[in-house]
Coordinates of C-alpha atoms and ligand atoms in Angstrom, one line a residue:
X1 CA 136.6 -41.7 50.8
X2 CA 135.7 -44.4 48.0
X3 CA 137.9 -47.4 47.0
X4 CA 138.7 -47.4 43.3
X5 CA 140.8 -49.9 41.7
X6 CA 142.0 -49.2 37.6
X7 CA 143.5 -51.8 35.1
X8 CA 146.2 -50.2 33.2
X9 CA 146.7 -48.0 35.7
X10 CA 150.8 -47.5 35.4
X11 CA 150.6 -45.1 32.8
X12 CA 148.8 -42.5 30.5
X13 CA 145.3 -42.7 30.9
X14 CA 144.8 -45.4 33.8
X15 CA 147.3 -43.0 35.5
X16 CA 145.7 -39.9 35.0
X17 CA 142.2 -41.6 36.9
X18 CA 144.2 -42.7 39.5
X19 CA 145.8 -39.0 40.3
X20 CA 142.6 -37.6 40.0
X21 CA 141.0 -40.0 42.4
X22 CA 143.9 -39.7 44.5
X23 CA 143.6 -35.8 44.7
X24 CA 140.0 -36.1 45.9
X25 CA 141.0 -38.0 49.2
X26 CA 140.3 -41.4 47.6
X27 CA 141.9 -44.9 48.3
X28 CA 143.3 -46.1 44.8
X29 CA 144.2 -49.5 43.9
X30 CA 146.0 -49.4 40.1
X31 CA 146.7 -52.5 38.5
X32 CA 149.4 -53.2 35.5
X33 CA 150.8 -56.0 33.5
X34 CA 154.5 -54.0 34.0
X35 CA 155.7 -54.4 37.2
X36 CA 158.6 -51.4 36.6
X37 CA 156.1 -48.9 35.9
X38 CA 154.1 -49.9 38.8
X39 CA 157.3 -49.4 40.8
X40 CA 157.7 -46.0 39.4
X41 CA 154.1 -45.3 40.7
X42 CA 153.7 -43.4 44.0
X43 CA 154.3 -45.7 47.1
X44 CA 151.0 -44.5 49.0
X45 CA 148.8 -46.1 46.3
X46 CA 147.7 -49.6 46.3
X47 CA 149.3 -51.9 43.0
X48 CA 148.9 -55.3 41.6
X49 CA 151.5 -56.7 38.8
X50 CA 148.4 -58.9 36.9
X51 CA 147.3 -59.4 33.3
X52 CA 144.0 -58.5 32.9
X53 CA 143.9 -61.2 30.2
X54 CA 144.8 -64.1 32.9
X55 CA 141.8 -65.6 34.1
X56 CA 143.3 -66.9 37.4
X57 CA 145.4 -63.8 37.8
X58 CA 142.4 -61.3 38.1
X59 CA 140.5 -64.3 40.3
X60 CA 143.5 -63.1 42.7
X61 CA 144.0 -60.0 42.2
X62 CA 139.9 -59.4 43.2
X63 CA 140.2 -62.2 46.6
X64 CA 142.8 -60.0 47.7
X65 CA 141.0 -56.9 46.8
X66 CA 137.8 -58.7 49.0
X67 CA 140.1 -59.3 51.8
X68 CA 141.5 -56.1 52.0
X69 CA 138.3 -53.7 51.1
X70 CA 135.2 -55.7 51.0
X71 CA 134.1 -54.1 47.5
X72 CA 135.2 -51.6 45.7
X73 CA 133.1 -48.4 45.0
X74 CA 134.4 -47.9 41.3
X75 CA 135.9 -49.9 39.0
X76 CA 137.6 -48.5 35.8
X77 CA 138.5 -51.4 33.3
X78 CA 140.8 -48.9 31.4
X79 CA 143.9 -51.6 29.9
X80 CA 143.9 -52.0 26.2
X81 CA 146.7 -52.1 23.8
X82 CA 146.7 -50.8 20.7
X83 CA 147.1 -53.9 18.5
X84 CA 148.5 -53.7 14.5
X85 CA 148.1 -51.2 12.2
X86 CA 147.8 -52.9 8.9
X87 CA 145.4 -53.9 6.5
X88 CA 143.0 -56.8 7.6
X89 CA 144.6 -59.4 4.7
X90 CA 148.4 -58.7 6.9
X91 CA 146.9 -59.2 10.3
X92 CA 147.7 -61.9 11.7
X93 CA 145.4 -64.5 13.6
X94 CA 147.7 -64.2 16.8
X95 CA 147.8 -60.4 16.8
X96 CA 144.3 -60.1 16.4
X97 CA 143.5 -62.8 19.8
X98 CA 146.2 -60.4 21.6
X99 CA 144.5 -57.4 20.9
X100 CA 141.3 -58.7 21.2
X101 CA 141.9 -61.0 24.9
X102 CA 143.6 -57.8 26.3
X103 CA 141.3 -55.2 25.4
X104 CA 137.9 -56.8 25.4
X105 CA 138.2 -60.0 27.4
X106 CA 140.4 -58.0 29.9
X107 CA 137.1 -55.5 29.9
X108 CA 134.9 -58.8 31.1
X109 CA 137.4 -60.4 33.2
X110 CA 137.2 -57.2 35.5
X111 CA 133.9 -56.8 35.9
X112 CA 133.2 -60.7 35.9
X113 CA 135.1 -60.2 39.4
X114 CA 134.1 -57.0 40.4
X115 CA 130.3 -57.6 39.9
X116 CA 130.1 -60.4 42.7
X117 CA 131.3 -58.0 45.1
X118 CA 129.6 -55.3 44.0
X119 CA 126.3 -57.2 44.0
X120 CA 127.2 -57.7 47.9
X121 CA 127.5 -54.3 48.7
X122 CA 124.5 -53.4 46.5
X123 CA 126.1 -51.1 44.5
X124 CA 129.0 -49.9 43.0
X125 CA 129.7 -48.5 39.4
X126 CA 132.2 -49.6 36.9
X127 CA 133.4 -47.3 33.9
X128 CA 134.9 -49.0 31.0
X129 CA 137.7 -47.3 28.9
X130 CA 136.1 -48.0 24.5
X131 CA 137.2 -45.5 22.4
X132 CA 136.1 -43.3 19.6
X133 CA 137.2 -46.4 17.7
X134 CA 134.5 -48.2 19.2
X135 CA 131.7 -45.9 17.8
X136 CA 133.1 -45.9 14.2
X137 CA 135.2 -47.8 12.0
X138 CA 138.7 -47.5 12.0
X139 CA 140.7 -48.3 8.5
X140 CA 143.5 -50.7 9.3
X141 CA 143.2 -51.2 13.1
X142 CA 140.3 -54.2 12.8
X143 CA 141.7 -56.1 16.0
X144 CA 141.5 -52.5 18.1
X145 CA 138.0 -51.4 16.7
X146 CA 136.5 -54.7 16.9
X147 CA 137.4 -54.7 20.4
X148 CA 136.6 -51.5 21.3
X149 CA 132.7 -52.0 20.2
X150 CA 132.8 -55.3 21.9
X151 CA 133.5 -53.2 25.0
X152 CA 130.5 -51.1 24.0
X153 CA 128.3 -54.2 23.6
X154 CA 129.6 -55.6 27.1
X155 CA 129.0 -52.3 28.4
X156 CA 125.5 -51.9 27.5
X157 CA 124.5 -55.7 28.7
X158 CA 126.2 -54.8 32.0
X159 CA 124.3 -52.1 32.6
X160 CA 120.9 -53.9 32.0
X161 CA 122.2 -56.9 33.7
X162 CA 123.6 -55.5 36.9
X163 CA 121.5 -51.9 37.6
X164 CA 119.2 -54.0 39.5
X165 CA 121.9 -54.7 42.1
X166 CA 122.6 -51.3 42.1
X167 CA 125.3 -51.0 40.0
X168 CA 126.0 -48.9 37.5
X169 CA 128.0 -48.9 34.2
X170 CA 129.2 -46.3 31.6
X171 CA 132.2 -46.0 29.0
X172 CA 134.2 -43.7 28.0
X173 CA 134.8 -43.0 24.2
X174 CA 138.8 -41.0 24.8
X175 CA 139.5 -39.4 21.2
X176 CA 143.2 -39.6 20.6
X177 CA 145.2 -38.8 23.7
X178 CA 148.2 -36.8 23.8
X179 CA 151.3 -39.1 25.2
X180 CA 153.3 -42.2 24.7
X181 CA 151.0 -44.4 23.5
X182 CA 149.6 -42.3 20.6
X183 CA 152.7 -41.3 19.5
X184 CA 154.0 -45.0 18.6
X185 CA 150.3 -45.3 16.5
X186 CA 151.5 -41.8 14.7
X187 CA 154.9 -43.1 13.8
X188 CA 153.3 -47.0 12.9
X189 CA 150.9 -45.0 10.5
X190 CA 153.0 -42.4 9.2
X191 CA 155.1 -45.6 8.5
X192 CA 152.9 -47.6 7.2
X193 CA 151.2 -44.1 4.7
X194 CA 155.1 -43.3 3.8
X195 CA 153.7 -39.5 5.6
X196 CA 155.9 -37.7 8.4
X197 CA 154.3 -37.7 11.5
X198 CA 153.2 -34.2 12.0
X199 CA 150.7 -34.8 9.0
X200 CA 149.3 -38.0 10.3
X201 CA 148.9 -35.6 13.6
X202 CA 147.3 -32.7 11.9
X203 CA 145.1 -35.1 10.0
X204 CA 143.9 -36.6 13.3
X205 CA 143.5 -33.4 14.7
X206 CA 141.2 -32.0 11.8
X207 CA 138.6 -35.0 12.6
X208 CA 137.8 -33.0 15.1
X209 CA 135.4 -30.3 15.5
X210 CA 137.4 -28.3 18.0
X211 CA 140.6 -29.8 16.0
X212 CA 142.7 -31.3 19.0
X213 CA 143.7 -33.9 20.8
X214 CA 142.8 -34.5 24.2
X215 CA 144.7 -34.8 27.6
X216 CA 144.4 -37.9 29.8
X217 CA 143.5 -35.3 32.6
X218 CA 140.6 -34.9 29.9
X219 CA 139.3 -38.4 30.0
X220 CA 140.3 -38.7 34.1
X221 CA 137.8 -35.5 35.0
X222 CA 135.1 -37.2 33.3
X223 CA 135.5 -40.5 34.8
X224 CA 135.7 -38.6 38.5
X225 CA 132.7 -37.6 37.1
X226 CA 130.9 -40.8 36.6
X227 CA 132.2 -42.1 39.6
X228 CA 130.2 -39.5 41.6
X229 CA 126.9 -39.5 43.1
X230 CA 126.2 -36.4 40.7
X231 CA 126.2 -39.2 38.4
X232 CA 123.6 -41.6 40.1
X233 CA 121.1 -42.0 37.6
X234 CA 123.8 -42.1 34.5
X235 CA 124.2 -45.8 33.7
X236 CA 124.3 -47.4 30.2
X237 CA 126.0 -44.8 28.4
X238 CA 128.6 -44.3 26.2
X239 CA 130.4 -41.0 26.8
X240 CA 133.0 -39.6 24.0
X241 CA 135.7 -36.8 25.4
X242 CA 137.3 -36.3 22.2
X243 CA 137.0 -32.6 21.1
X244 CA 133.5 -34.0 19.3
X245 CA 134.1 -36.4 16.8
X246 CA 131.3 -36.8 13.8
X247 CA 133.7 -38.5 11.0
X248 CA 137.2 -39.4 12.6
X249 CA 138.6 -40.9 9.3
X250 CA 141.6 -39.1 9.7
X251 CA 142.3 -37.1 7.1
X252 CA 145.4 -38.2 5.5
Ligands
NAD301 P1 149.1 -46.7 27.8 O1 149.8 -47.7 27.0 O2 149.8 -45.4 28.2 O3 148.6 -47.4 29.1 C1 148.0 -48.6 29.1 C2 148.5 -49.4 30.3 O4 147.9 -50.7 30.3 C3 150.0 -49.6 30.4 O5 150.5 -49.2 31.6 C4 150.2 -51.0 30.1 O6 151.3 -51.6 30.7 C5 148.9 -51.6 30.6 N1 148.6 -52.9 30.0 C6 148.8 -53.3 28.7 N2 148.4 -54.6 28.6 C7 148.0 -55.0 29.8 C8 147.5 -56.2 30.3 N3 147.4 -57.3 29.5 N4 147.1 -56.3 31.6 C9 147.2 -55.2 32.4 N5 147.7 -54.0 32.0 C10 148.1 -53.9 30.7 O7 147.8 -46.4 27.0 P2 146.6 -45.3 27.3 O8 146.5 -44.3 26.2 O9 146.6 -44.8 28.7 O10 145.3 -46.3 27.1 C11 144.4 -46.6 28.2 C12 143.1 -47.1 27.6 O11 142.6 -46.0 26.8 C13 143.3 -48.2 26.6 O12 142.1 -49.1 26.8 C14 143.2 -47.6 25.2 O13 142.8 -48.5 24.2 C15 142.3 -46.5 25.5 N6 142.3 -45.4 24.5 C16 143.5 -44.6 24.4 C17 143.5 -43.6 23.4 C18 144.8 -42.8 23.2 O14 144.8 -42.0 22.2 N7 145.8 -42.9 24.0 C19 142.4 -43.3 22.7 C20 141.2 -44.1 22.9 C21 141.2 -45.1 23.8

Protein backbone atom coordinates (compact mmCIF):
# COMPACT_ATOMS: atom_id res chain seq x y z
CA UNK A 1 0.00 0.00 0.00
CA UNK A 2 1.62 3.45 -0.83
CA UNK A 3 0.89 6.82 0.91
CA UNK A 4 -0.25 9.49 -1.41
CA UNK A 5 -1.22 12.85 -0.45
CA UNK A 6 -3.07 15.48 -3.38
CA UNK A 7 -3.56 19.27 -3.12
CA UNK A 8 -6.80 20.12 -4.46
CA UNK A 9 -7.99 17.11 -3.74
CA UNK A 10 -11.86 18.00 -2.76
CA UNK A 11 -13.05 18.05 -6.10
CA UNK A 12 -12.80 17.28 -9.97
CA UNK A 13 -9.54 16.30 -10.81
CA UNK A 14 -7.61 16.02 -7.34
CA UNK A 15 -10.69 13.89 -6.49
CA UNK A 16 -10.65 11.65 -9.34
CA UNK A 17 -6.54 10.68 -8.17
CA UNK A 18 -7.63 10.15 -4.93
CA UNK A 19 -10.59 7.49 -5.94
CA UNK A 20 -8.29 5.85 -8.10
CA UNK A 21 -5.57 5.52 -5.54
CA UNK A 22 -8.08 4.67 -3.12
CA UNK A 23 -9.50 1.78 -5.36
CA UNK A 24 -6.02 0.25 -5.63
CA UNK A 25 -5.73 -0.40 -1.68
CA UNK A 26 -3.77 2.83 -1.18
CA UNK A 27 -3.62 5.18 1.95
CA UNK A 28 -4.71 8.75 0.62
CA UNK A 29 -4.25 11.95 2.18
CA UNK A 30 -6.30 14.88 0.06
CA UNK A 31 -5.67 18.30 0.93
CA UNK A 32 -8.19 21.45 0.07
CA UNK A 33 -8.39 25.11 0.77
CA UNK A 34 -12.54 24.37 1.26
CA UNK A 35 -13.08 22.83 4.30
CA UNK A 36 -17.07 21.82 3.24
CA UNK A 37 -16.03 19.93 0.36
CA UNK A 38 -13.46 18.17 2.25
CA UNK A 39 -16.32 17.32 4.66
CA UNK A 40 -18.30 16.00 1.79
CA UNK A 41 -15.26 13.71 1.03
CA UNK A 42 -15.40 10.04 2.22
CA UNK A 43 -14.57 9.77 6.04
CA UNK A 44 -11.92 6.78 5.60
CA UNK A 45 -9.49 9.16 3.67
CA UNK A 46 -7.06 11.30 5.32
CA UNK A 47 -7.85 15.54 4.76
CA UNK A 48 -6.20 18.76 5.60
CA UNK A 49 -8.19 22.20 5.25
CA UNK A 50 -4.70 24.28 4.03
CA UNK A 51 -3.88 26.78 1.31
CA UNK A 52 -1.33 25.60 -0.74
CA UNK A 53 -0.43 29.22 -1.21
CA UNK A 54 0.40 29.65 2.75
CA UNK A 55 3.80 29.08 3.45
CA UNK A 56 3.35 28.22 7.12
CA UNK A 57 0.23 26.30 6.43
CA UNK A 58 1.89 23.61 4.10
CA UNK A 59 5.06 23.70 6.79
CA UNK A 60 2.12 22.07 8.90
CA UNK A 61 0.28 20.40 6.92
CA UNK A 62 3.88 18.25 5.82
CA UNK A 63 5.20 17.97 10.04
CA UNK A 64 1.96 16.39 10.53
CA UNK A 65 2.18 14.27 7.41
CA UNK A 66 6.02 13.24 8.92
CA UNK A 67 4.53 12.45 12.15
CA UNK A 68 1.94 10.34 10.94
CA UNK A 69 3.61 8.55 7.73
CA UNK A 70 7.31 9.20 7.63
CA UNK A 71 7.25 10.17 3.78
CA UNK A 72 4.92 9.91 1.42
CA UNK A 73 5.40 7.66 -1.65
CA UNK A 74 3.57 10.13 -4.14
CA UNK A 75 2.85 13.39 -4.16
CA UNK A 76 0.37 15.07 -6.70
CA UNK A 77 0.60 18.95 -6.61
CA UNK A 78 -2.75 19.14 -8.55
CA UNK A 79 -4.50 22.74 -6.95
CA UNK A 80 -4.80 25.55 -9.40
CA UNK A 81 -7.44 27.96 -10.12
CA UNK A 82 -8.43 29.12 -13.15
CA UNK A 83 -7.61 32.87 -12.83
CA UNK A 84 -9.40 35.74 -15.38
CA UNK A 85 -10.40 35.41 -18.59
CA UNK A 86 -9.73 38.77 -20.08
CA UNK A 87 -7.36 40.48 -22.19
CA UNK A 88 -3.86 41.11 -20.60
CA UNK A 89 -4.53 45.36 -20.66
CA UNK A 90 -7.95 44.35 -18.02
CA UNK A 91 -6.02 42.01 -15.83
CA UNK A 92 -5.44 43.16 -12.97
CA UNK A 93 -2.10 43.09 -10.87
CA UNK A 94 -3.93 41.32 -7.87
CA UNK A 95 -5.67 38.65 -10.02
CA UNK A 96 -2.72 37.89 -11.77
CA UNK A 97 -0.46 37.27 -8.04
CA UNK A 98 -3.71 35.04 -7.09
CA UNK A 99 -3.49 32.99 -9.92
CA UNK A 100 -0.11 32.86 -10.15
CA UNK A 101 0.77 32.16 -5.96
CA UNK A 102 -1.96 29.41 -6.08
CA UNK A 103 -1.09 27.61 -9.09
CA UNK A 104 2.57 27.90 -9.43
CA UNK A 105 3.91 28.88 -6.02
CA UNK A 106 1.33 26.31 -4.55
CA UNK A 107 3.22 23.71 -7.18
CA UNK A 108 6.79 24.69 -5.21
CA UNK A 109 5.45 25.02 -1.88
CA UNK A 110 4.46 21.25 -2.05
CA UNK A 111 7.28 19.79 -3.20
CA UNK A 112 9.67 22.37 -1.22
CA UNK A 113 8.07 20.09 1.75
CA UNK A 114 7.69 16.95 0.23
CA UNK A 115 11.33 16.78 -1.13
CA UNK A 116 12.99 16.79 2.43
CA UNK A 117 11.12 13.83 3.26
CA UNK A 118 11.40 12.24 0.28
CA UNK A 119 15.12 12.67 0.23
CA UNK A 120 15.01 10.65 3.64
CA UNK A 121 13.32 7.84 2.45
CA UNK A 122 15.35 7.93 -0.83
CA UNK A 123 12.79 8.10 -3.06
CA UNK A 124 9.52 9.04 -3.78
CA UNK A 125 7.82 10.61 -6.96
CA UNK A 126 5.86 13.73 -7.24
CA UNK A 127 3.44 14.40 -10.28
CA UNK A 128 2.48 17.97 -10.94
CA UNK A 129 -0.94 18.87 -12.35
CA UNK A 130 0.26 21.93 -15.83
CA UNK A 131 -1.93 21.90 -18.38
CA UNK A 132 -2.25 21.92 -22.11
CA UNK A 133 -2.09 25.70 -21.31
CA UNK A 134 1.28 25.19 -20.18
CA UNK A 135 2.62 23.86 -23.47
CA UNK A 136 1.01 26.65 -25.70
CA UNK A 137 -0.28 29.97 -25.44
CA UNK A 138 -3.58 30.67 -24.34
CA UNK A 139 -5.40 34.00 -25.66
CA UNK A 140 -6.80 35.86 -22.70
CA UNK A 141 -5.84 33.58 -19.72
CA UNK A 142 -2.02 35.12 -19.25
CA UNK A 143 -2.10 34.68 -15.35
CA UNK A 144 -3.27 30.71 -15.99
CA UNK A 145 -0.75 29.98 -18.90
CA UNK A 146 2.05 31.84 -17.37
CA UNK A 147 1.58 29.68 -14.46
CA UNK A 148 1.00 26.62 -15.97
CA UNK A 149 4.61 26.74 -17.90
CA UNK A 150 6.18 27.91 -14.69
CA UNK A 151 4.90 24.50 -13.39
CA UNK A 152 6.61 23.00 -16.43
CA UNK A 153 9.85 24.83 -15.69
CA UNK A 154 9.71 23.78 -11.89
CA UNK A 155 8.92 20.45 -13.08
CA UNK A 156 11.78 19.92 -15.18
CA UNK A 157 14.45 21.47 -12.54
CA UNK A 158 12.96 19.07 -9.98
CA UNK A 159 13.55 16.32 -11.86
CA UNK A 160 17.25 17.13 -12.47
CA UNK A 161 17.59 18.43 -8.99
CA UNK A 162 16.12 15.64 -7.00
CA UNK A 163 16.50 12.15 -9.29
CA UNK A 164 19.62 11.68 -7.50
CA UNK A 165 17.86 11.16 -4.28
CA UNK A 166 15.73 8.91 -5.93
CA UNK A 167 12.97 10.85 -6.67
CA UNK A 168 11.14 11.21 -9.50
CA UNK A 169 9.06 14.00 -11.15
CA UNK A 170 6.52 14.20 -14.09
CA UNK A 171 3.45 16.52 -15.14
CA UNK A 172 0.49 16.11 -16.44
CA UNK A 173 -0.68 18.30 -19.38
CA UNK A 174 -5.03 17.59 -18.67
CA UNK A 175 -6.80 18.99 -21.92
CA UNK A 176 -10.11 20.50 -20.91
CA UNK A 177 -11.83 18.42 -18.40
CA UNK A 178 -15.47 17.66 -18.34
CA UNK A 179 -17.05 19.14 -14.89
CA UNK A 180 -17.62 22.08 -12.73
CA UNK A 181 -14.69 23.87 -13.19
CA UNK A 182 -14.65 23.99 -16.98
CA UNK A 183 -17.99 24.81 -17.23
CA UNK A 184 -17.59 28.37 -15.32
CA UNK A 185 -14.45 29.05 -18.05
CA UNK A 186 -17.16 28.16 -20.95
CA UNK A 187 -19.76 30.51 -19.57
CA UNK A 188 -16.81 33.38 -18.56
CA UNK A 189 -15.73 32.97 -22.37
CA UNK A 190 -18.87 32.59 -24.07
CA UNK A 191 -19.46 35.84 -21.93
CA UNK A 192 -16.72 37.55 -22.59
CA UNK A 193 -17.02 36.35 -27.05
CA UNK A 194 -20.96 37.40 -26.78
CA UNK A 195 -21.16 33.19 -28.16
CA UNK A 196 -23.62 30.66 -26.28
CA UNK A 197 -21.81 28.10 -24.61
CA UNK A 198 -22.27 25.01 -26.67
CA UNK A 199 -20.12 26.94 -29.45
CA UNK A 200 -17.35 27.82 -27.14
CA UNK A 201 -17.69 23.87 -26.26
CA UNK A 202 -17.70 22.64 -29.73
CA UNK A 203 -14.82 25.05 -30.58
CA UNK A 204 -12.75 23.51 -27.68
CA UNK A 205 -13.69 20.20 -28.67
CA UNK A 206 -12.48 20.64 -32.43
CA UNK A 207 -8.79 21.46 -31.10
CA UNK A 208 -8.66 18.23 -30.73
CA UNK A 209 -7.67 15.49 -32.82
CA UNK A 210 -10.02 12.98 -31.46
CA UNK A 211 -12.48 16.08 -30.85
CA UNK A 212 -13.43 15.66 -27.04
CA UNK A 213 -12.93 16.55 -23.90
CA UNK A 214 -11.54 14.41 -21.35
CA UNK A 215 -12.79 12.85 -18.04
CA UNK A 216 -10.84 13.44 -14.68
CA UNK A 217 -10.85 9.51 -14.45
CA UNK A 218 -8.72 10.37 -17.78
CA UNK A 219 -6.14 12.35 -16.16
CA UNK A 220 -6.39 10.09 -12.64
CA UNK A 221 -5.46 6.64 -14.73
CA UNK A 222 -2.52 8.26 -15.98
CA UNK A 223 -1.31 9.59 -12.77
CA UNK A 224 -1.83 5.85 -11.07
CA UNK A 225 0.21 5.34 -13.85
CA UNK A 226 3.20 7.49 -13.02
CA UNK A 227 2.84 6.68 -9.56
CA UNK A 228 3.77 3.00 -10.31
CA UNK A 229 6.88 1.21 -10.43
CA UNK A 230 5.88 0.49 -14.26
CA UNK A 231 6.89 3.91 -14.31
CA UNK A 232 10.44 3.78 -12.60
CA UNK A 233 12.62 5.14 -15.15
CA UNK A 234 9.86 7.97 -16.40
CA UNK A 235 11.05 11.17 -14.73
CA UNK A 236 11.22 14.70 -16.24
CA UNK A 237 8.40 14.48 -18.45
CA UNK A 238 5.60 16.31 -19.41
CA UNK A 239 2.68 14.07 -20.29
CA UNK A 240 -0.63 15.59 -22.13
CA UNK A 241 -3.99 13.44 -21.73
CA UNK A 242 -6.03 15.66 -23.80
CA UNK A 243 -7.50 13.78 -26.85
CA UNK A 244 -3.98 15.04 -28.65
CA UNK A 245 -3.76 18.48 -28.83
CA UNK A 246 -1.35 20.17 -31.84
CA UNK A 247 -3.10 23.82 -32.06
CA UNK A 248 -5.69 24.25 -29.11
CA UNK A 249 -6.60 27.81 -30.14
CA UNK A 250 -10.00 27.10 -29.77
CA UNK A 251 -11.77 27.66 -32.56
CA UNK A 252 -14.26 30.25 -31.98
P1 LIG B 1 -11.55 22.06 -9.41
O1 LIG B 1 -11.84 23.51 -9.20
O2 LIG B 1 -12.67 21.09 -9.61
O3 LIG B 1 -10.63 21.51 -8.24
C1 LIG B 1 -9.57 22.26 -7.73
C2 LIG B 1 -9.55 22.08 -6.23
O4 LIG B 1 -8.47 22.87 -5.75
C3 LIG B 1 -10.83 22.59 -5.56
O5 LIG B 1 -11.31 21.63 -4.65
C4 LIG B 1 -10.38 23.85 -4.85
O6 LIG B 1 -11.08 24.10 -3.63
C5 LIG B 1 -8.92 23.56 -4.61
N1 LIG B 1 -8.15 24.79 -4.42
C6 LIG B 1 -8.30 25.97 -5.04
N2 LIG B 1 -7.46 26.87 -4.54
C7 LIG B 1 -6.75 26.23 -3.58
C8 LIG B 1 -5.73 26.63 -2.67
N3 LIG B 1 -5.29 27.90 -2.64
N4 LIG B 1 -5.22 25.71 -1.83
C9 LIG B 1 -5.68 24.45 -1.82
N5 LIG B 1 -6.66 24.01 -2.63
C10 LIG B 1 -7.18 24.90 -3.50
O7 LIG B 1 -10.56 22.05 -10.67
P2 LIG B 1 -9.93 20.82 -11.50
O8 LIG B 1 -10.43 20.90 -12.87
O9 LIG B 1 -10.05 19.55 -10.74
O10 LIG B 1 -8.42 21.32 -11.52
C11 LIG B 1 -7.37 20.61 -10.89
C12 LIG B 1 -6.06 20.99 -11.55
O11 LIG B 1 -6.12 20.64 -12.96
C13 LIG B 1 -5.76 22.49 -11.53
O12 LIG B 1 -4.39 22.69 -11.32
C14 LIG B 1 -6.17 22.95 -12.90
O13 LIG B 1 -5.51 24.12 -13.31
C15 LIG B 1 -5.76 21.75 -13.74
N6 LIG B 1 -6.41 21.65 -15.05
C16 LIG B 1 -7.76 21.56 -15.14
C17 LIG B 1 -8.34 21.49 -16.40
C18 LIG B 1 -9.84 21.39 -16.60
O14 LIG B 1 -10.30 21.46 -17.75
N7 LIG B 1 -10.62 21.20 -15.55
C19 LIG B 1 -7.53 21.49 -17.56
C20 LIG B 1 -6.15 21.59 -17.39
C21 LIG B 1 -5.59 21.66 -16.13
Amino acid sequence: MSKVLITGGASGIGYAMAEAFAAIGDDVWITDVDPAALKDCPDHWNKSAVDVSDEDQMAMLFETVAQKWGAPDTVCANAGIAGPTAKVEDVTLADWNSCVAITLGGVFLTAKFAAPLMKHAGRGTIIVTSSTAGQYGYPNRAPYAAAKWGVIGLMKTLAMELGPSGIRVNAICPGSVEGPRMDGVLEREARAKGMTREDVYRGYASGTSMGSFVTASDIANMTVFLASDGARLVSGQVIAVDGHTENPDPKV
